[in-house]
Coordinates of C-alpha atoms and ligand atoms in Angstrom, one line a residue:
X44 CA 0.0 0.0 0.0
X45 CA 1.5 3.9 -0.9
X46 CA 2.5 5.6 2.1
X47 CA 3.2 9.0 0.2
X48 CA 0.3 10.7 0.5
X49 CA 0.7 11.7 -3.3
X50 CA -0.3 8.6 -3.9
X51 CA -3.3 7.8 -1.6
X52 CA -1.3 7.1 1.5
X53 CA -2.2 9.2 4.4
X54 CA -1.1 13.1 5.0
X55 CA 1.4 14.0 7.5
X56 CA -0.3 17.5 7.9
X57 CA -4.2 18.0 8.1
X58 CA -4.2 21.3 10.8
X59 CA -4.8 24.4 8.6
X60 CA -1.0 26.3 9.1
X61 CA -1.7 30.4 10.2
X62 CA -2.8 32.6 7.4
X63 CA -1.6 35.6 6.4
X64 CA -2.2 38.8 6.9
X65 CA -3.0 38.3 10.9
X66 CA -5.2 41.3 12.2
X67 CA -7.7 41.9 14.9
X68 CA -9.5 45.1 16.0
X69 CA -6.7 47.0 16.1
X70 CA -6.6 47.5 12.3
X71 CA -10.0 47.8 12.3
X72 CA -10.8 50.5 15.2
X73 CA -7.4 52.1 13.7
X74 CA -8.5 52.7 9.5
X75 CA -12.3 53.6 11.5
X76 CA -10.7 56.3 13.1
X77 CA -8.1 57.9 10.4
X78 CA -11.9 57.8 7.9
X79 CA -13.7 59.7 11.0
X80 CA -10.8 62.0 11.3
X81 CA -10.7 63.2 7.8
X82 CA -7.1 63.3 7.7
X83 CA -6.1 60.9 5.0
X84 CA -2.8 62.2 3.8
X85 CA 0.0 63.1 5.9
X86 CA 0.4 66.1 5.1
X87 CA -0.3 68.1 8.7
X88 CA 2.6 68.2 11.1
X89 CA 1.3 65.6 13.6
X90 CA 0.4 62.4 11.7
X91 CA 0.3 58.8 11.6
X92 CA 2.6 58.5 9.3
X93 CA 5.5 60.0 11.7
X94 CA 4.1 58.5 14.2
X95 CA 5.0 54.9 12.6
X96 CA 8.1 56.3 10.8
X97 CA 9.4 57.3 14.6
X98 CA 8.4 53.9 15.9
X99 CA 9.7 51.7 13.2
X100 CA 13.2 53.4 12.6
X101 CA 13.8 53.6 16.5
X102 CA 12.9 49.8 16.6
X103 CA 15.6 48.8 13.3
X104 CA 18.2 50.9 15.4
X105 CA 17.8 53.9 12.5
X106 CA 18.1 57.3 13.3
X107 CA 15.2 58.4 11.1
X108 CA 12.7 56.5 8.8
X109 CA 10.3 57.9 6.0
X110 CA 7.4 56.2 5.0
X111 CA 6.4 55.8 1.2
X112 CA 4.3 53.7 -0.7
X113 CA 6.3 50.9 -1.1
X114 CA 9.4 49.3 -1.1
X115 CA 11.0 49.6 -4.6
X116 CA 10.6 53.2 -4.4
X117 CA 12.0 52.9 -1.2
X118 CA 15.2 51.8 -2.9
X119 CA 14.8 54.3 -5.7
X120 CA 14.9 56.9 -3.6
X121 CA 17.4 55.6 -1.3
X122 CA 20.0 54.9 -3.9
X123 CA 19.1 58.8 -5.5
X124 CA 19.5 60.0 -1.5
X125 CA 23.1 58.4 -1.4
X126 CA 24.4 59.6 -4.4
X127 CA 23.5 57.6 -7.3
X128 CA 23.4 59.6 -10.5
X129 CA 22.8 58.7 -14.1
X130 CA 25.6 56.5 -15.8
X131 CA 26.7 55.0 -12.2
X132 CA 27.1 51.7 -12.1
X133 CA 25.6 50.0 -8.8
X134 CA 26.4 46.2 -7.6
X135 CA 23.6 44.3 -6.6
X136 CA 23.3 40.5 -6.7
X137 CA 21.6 38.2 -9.3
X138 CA 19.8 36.3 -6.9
X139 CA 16.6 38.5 -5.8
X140 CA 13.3 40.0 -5.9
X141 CA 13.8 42.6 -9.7
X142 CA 13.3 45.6 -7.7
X143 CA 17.0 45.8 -6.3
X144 CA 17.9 46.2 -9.4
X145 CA 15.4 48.3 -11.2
X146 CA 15.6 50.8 -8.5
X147 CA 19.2 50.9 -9.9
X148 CA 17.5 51.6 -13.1
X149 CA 14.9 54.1 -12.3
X150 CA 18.3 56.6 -11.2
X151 CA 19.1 55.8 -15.0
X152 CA 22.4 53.3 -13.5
X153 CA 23.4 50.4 -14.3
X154 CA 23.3 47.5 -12.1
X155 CA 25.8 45.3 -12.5
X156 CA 25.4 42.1 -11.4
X157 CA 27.2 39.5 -8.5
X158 CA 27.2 35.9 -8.0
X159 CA 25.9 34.6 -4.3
X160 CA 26.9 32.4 -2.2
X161 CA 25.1 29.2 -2.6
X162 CA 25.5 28.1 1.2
X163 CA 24.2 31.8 2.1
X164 CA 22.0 33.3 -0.9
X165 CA 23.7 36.7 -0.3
X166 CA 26.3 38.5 -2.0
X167 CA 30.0 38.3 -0.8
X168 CA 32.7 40.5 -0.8
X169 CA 35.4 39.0 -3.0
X170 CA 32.5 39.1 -6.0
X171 CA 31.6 42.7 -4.7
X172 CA 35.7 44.1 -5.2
X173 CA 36.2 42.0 -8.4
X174 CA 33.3 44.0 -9.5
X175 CA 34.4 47.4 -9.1
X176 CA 35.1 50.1 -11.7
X177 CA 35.8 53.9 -11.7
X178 CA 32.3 54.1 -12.3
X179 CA 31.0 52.3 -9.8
X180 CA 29.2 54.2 -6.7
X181 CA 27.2 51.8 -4.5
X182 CA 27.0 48.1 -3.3
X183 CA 23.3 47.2 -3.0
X184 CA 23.6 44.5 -0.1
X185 CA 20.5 42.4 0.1
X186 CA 19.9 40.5 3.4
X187 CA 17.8 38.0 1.6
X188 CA 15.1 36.6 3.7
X189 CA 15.9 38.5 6.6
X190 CA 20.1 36.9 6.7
X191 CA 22.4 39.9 7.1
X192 CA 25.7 39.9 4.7
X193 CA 28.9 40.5 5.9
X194 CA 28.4 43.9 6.4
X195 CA 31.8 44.2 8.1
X196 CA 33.8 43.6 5.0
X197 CA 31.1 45.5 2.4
X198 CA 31.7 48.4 4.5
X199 CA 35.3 48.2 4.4
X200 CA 35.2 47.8 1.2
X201 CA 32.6 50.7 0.5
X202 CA 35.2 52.9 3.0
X203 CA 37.8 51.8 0.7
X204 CA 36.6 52.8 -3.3
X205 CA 34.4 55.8 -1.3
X206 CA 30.8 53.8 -2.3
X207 CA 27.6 54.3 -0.9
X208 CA 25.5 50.9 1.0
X209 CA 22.5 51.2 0.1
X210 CA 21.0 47.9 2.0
X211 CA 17.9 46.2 0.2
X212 CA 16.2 45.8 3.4
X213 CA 13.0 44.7 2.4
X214 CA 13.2 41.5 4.2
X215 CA 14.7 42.6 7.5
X216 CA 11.8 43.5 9.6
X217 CA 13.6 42.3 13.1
X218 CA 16.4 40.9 11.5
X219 CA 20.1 41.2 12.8
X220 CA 23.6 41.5 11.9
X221 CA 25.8 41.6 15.0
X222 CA 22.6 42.0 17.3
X223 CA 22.2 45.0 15.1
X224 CA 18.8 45.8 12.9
X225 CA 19.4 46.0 9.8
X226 CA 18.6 48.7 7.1
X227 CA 20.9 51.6 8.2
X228 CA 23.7 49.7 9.0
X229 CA 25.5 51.0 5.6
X230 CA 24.4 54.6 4.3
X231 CA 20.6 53.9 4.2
X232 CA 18.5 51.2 3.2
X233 CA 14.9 50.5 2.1
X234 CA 11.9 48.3 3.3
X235 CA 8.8 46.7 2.0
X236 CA 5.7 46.4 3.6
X237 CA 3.8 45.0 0.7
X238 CA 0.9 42.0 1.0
X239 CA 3.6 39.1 1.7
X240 CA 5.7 40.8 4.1
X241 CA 6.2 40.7 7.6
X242 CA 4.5 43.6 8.9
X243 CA 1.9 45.0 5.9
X244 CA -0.8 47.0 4.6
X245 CA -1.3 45.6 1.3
X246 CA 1.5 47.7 0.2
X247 CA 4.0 50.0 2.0
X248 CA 7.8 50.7 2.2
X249 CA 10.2 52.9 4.6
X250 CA 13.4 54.5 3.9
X251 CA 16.1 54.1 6.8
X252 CA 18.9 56.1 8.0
X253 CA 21.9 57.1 10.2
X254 CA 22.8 60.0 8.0
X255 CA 21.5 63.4 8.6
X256 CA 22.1 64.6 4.9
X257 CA 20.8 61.4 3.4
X258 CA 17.6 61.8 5.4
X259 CA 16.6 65.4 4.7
X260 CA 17.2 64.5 0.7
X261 CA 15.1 61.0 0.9
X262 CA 12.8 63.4 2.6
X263 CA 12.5 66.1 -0.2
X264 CA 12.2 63.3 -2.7
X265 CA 9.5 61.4 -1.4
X266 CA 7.9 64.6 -0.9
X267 CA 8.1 65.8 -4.7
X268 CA 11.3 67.9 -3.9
X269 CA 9.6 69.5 -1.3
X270 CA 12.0 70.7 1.6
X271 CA 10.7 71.5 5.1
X272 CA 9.8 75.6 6.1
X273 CA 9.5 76.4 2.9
X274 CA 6.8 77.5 0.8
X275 CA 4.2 74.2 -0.4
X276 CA 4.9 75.3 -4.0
X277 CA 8.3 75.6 -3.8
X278 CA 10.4 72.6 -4.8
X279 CA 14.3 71.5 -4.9
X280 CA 14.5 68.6 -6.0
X281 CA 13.3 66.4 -9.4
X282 CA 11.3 63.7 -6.7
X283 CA 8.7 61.5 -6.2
X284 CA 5.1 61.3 -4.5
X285 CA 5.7 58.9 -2.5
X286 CA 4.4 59.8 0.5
X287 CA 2.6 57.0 2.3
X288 CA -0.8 57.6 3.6
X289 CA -2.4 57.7 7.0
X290 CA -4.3 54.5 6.3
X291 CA -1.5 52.8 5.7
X292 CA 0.4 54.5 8.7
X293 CA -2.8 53.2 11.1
X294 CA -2.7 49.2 9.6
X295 CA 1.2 49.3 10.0
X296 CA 0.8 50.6 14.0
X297 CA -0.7 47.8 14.6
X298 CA 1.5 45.1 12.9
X299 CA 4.2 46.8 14.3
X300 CA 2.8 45.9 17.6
X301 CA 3.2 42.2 16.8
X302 CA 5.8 42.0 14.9
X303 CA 8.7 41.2 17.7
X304 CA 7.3 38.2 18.8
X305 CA 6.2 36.8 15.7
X306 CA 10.1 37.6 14.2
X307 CA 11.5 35.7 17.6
X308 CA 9.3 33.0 16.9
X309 CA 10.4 32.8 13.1
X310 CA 13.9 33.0 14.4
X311 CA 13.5 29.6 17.0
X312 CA 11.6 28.0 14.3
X313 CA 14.1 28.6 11.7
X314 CA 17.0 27.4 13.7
X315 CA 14.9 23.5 14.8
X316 CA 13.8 23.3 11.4
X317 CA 17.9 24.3 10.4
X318 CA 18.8 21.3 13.0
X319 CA 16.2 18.6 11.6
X320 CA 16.2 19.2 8.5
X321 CA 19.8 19.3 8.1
X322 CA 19.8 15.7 9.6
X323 CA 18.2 14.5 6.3
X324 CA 20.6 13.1 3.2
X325 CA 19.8 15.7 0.6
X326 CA 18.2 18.7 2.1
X327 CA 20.9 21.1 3.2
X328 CA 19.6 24.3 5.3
X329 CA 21.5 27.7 4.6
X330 CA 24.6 28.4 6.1
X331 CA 24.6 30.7 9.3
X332 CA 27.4 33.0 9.7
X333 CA 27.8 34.4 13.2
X334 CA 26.9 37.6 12.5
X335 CA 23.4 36.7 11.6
X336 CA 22.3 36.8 15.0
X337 CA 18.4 37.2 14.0
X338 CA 17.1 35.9 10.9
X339 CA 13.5 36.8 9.7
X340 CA 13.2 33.6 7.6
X341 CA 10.7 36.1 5.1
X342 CA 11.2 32.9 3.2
X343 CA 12.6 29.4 5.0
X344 CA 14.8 27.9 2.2
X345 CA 17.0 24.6 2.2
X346 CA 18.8 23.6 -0.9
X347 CA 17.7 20.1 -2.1
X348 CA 20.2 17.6 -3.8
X349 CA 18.4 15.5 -6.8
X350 CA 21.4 13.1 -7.3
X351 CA 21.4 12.4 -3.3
X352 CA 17.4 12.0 -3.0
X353 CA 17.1 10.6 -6.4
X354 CA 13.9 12.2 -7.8
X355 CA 13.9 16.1 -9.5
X356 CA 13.1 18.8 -7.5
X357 CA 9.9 19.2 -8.6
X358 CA 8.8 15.8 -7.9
X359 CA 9.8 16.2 -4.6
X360 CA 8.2 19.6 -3.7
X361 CA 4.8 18.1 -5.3
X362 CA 5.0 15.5 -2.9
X363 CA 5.9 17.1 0.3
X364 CA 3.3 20.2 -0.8
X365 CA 0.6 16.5 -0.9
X366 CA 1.5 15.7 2.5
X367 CA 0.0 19.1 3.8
X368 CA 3.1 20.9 3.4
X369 CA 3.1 23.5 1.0
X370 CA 6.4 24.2 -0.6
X371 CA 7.9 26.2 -3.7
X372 CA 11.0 26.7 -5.7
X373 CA 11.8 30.4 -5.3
X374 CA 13.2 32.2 -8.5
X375 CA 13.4 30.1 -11.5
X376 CA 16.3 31.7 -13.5
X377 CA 19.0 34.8 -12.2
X378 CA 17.8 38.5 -12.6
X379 CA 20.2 39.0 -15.8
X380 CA 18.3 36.0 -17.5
X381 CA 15.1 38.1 -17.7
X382 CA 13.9 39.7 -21.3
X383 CA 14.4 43.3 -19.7
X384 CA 18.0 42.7 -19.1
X385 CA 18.8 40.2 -21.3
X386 CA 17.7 42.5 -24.1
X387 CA 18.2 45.6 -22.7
X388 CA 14.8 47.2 -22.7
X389 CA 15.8 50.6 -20.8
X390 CA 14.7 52.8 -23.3
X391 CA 16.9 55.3 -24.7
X392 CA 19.1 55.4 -22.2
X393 CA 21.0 52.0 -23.2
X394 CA 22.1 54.2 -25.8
X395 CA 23.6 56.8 -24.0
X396 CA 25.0 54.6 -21.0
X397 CA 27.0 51.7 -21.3
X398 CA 25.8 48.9 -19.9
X399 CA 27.1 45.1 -19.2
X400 CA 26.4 42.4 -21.9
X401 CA 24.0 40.9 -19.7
X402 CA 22.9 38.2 -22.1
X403 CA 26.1 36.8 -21.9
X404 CA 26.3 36.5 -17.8
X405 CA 26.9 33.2 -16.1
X406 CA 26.6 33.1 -12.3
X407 CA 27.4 29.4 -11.4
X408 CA 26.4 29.8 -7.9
X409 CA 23.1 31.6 -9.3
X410 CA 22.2 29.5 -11.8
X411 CA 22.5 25.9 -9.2
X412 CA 20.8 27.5 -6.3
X413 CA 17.8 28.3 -8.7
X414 CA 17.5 25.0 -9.6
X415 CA 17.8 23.4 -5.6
X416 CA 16.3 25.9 -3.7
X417 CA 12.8 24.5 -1.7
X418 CA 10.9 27.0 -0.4
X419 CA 8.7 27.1 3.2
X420 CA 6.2 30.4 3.5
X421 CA 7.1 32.4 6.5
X422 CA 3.8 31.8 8.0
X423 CA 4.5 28.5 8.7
X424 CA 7.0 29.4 11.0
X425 CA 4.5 31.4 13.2
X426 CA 3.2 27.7 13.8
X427 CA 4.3 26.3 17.4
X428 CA 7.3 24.6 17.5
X429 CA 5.5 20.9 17.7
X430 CA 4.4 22.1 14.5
X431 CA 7.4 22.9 12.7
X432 CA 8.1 18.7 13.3
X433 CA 5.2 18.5 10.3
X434 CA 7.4 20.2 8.5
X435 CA 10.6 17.7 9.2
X436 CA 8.1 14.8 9.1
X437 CA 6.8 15.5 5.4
X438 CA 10.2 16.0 3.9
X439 CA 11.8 12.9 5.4
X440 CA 8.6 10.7 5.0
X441 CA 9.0 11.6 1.3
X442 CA 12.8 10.9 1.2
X443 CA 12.4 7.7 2.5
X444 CA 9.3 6.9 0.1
X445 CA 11.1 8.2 -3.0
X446 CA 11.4 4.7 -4.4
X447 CA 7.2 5.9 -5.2
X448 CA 7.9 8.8 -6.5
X449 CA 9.9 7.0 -9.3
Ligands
PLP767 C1 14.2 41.6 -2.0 C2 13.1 42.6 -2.4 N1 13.5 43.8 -2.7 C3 12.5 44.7 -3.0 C4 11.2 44.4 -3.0 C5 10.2 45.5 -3.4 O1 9.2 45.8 -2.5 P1 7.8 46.2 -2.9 O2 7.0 45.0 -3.4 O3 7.2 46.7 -1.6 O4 7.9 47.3 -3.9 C6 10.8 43.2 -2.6 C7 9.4 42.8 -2.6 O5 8.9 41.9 -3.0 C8 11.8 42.2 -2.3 O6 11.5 40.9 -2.0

């Protein structure tokens, strides 16, 4: 008789996991209130929007936050703020989310693309040097799924060529390097508070700082070039409107408010599923360096071995997802594989700047983890702990069974 529940045998996991987004009255008495009030925008002195911005930066160790409409312009503006200018090129890794690199391209720069680590998913700083030009003026550090890069050695190495860090942040809600948050560790950094994400209303992102100067320009730009004491038609800069709203401000108060406990939570989870899992021939967790003290786990990913387990990937993933496990393979092919870089669909501006042959890139460490990496959703991990041994149960029950799945 099948055991594999992909083939009639019976599930591992029946219990619902937690959805997402998790919300109570708060939200609700919160978004009545800012309707009641009349103030939608931000635009009076004392708003919701500070309020949050005060709460969140203070809470990811940053000296000041501002609150826009989402993440990628987060970055946009972030990048603009430190310095980024037209013709600059900006290193960001191949392994992410598009938006850390079309932020690059929204300044009208050119991102020029790293290899990862394929124990860590992050960038690394022997790729980041090798990568350096005259030209280049920023290092786009993305702590993927809430683990911190080496930020020691990035910023000695930004120190050294005089770059700006501009940290893709957008997965770092609570996350640590060094018992540090992350976001404003390097010149400034953006986060995203869109459906998915940790903390959320729908959409949402946050700029981060240390820097005093980098703030009030990230200010003026999210603000249309708007600078503060100064006439409301008067403006400085060539910005955005990206100011977030009071809506948003009043859902993301209240996620806020949980959103310690539910990191911590991810964090223990992460680190037994890390131990279990990595007792199993052919699943191999992600490495932890020491400075990742806290990691968000916005996704928990393991790399998965096809010659060890013997079946493909996607085999396996459709099996475990049967058991009542649902799992996914993350990004299917490197950024520069995409038609807008591959082919170079920036417009008139490929002709004026020169950009990297993109077409022609080859990321080893890229390409492989795209093929091995197995996804978990982050809710799972706001399971309890006895839960997370569903998790371990499905993906060895299907190991051992794999003689089925053949
Ligand atoms: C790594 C990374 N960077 C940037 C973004 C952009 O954030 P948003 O969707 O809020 O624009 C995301 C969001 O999915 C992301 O995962």
């Amino acid at each position: 008789m099948a055991k594999l529940a992909i083939n009639g045998g019976e599930k591992v996991r029946t219990k619902p996991w937690p959805k997402w987004p998790i919300w109570d009255e708060c939200e609700i008495n919160a978004v009545t209130d800012v309707i009641k009030s009349g103030q939608w925008g931000r635009l009076a002195e004392d708003s919701r929007c500070k309020q949050f911005e005060e709460a969140f930066a203070a809470y990811q160790d940053a000296k000041y936050g501002i609150a826009v409409t989402n993440g990628t312009v987060a970055l946009e503006i972030a990048l603009r703020a430190a310095g980024v200018d037209v013709g600059d090129e900006v290193i960001v890794p191949s392994y992410t989310f598009v938006a850390s690199a079309t932020c690059v391209l929204a300044n009208k720069a050119v991102p020029v693309f790293v290899d990862i680590d394929f124990e860590t998913q992050n960038l690394y700083p022997e790729v980041v040097e090798a990568a350096i030009t005259p030209r280049t003026r920023a290092i786009v550090p993305v702590h993927f799924a809430g683990r911190a890069c080496d930020m020691e050695r990035l910023l000695a190495i930004a120190r050294k060529h005089n770059l700006a860090v501009v940290e893709d942040a957008c997965h770092s809600w609570g996350a640590m390097w060094n018992d540090r948050k992350l976001g404003a560790v390097g010149d400034c950094g953006g986060v995203s508070f869109q459906a998915s994400k940790h903390i959320t209303a729908g959409e949402g992102g946050i700029i981060l700082t240390n820097d005093d100067e980098v703030a009030a320009q990230a200010f003026s730009l999210h603000h249309i070039g708007r600078i503060p004491n100064r006439p409301f038609y008067e403006h400085h800069n060539a910005g955005w409107n990206a100011r977030m709203n009071e809506l948003t401000a009043a859902v993301l108060m209240c996620q806020f408010g949980r959103l310690d406990e539910q990191t911590q939570r991810r964090h223990e989870n992460g680190l037994y599923l890390d131990e279990k899992l990595g007792a199993i021939d052919g699943i191999s967790p992600l490495r932890r360096d020491p400075w990742m003290t806290r990691i968000s786990r916005h996704v928990y990913a393991v790399n998965y071995d096809e010659e060890v387990v013997g079946v493909p990937r996607a085999r396996f993933m459709e099996a475990v997802t049967a058991e009542g496990v649902g799992v996914g393979g993350g990004y299917p092919h490197p950024l520069y594989k995409n038609p807008l870089f591959a082919e170079k669909r920036f417009g008139k501006i490929a002709e004026m700047v020169e950009f990297p042959d993109y077409a022609d890139m080859h990321h080893p460490n890229c390409e492989r983890i795209c093929q091995t990496q197995v996804w978990v959703a982050h809710t799972a991990l706001l399971a309890e702990q006895s839960d997370m041994d569903d998790i371990i149960n499905a993906f060895a029950k299907v190991v051992e069974n794999v003689d089925e799945l053949r």
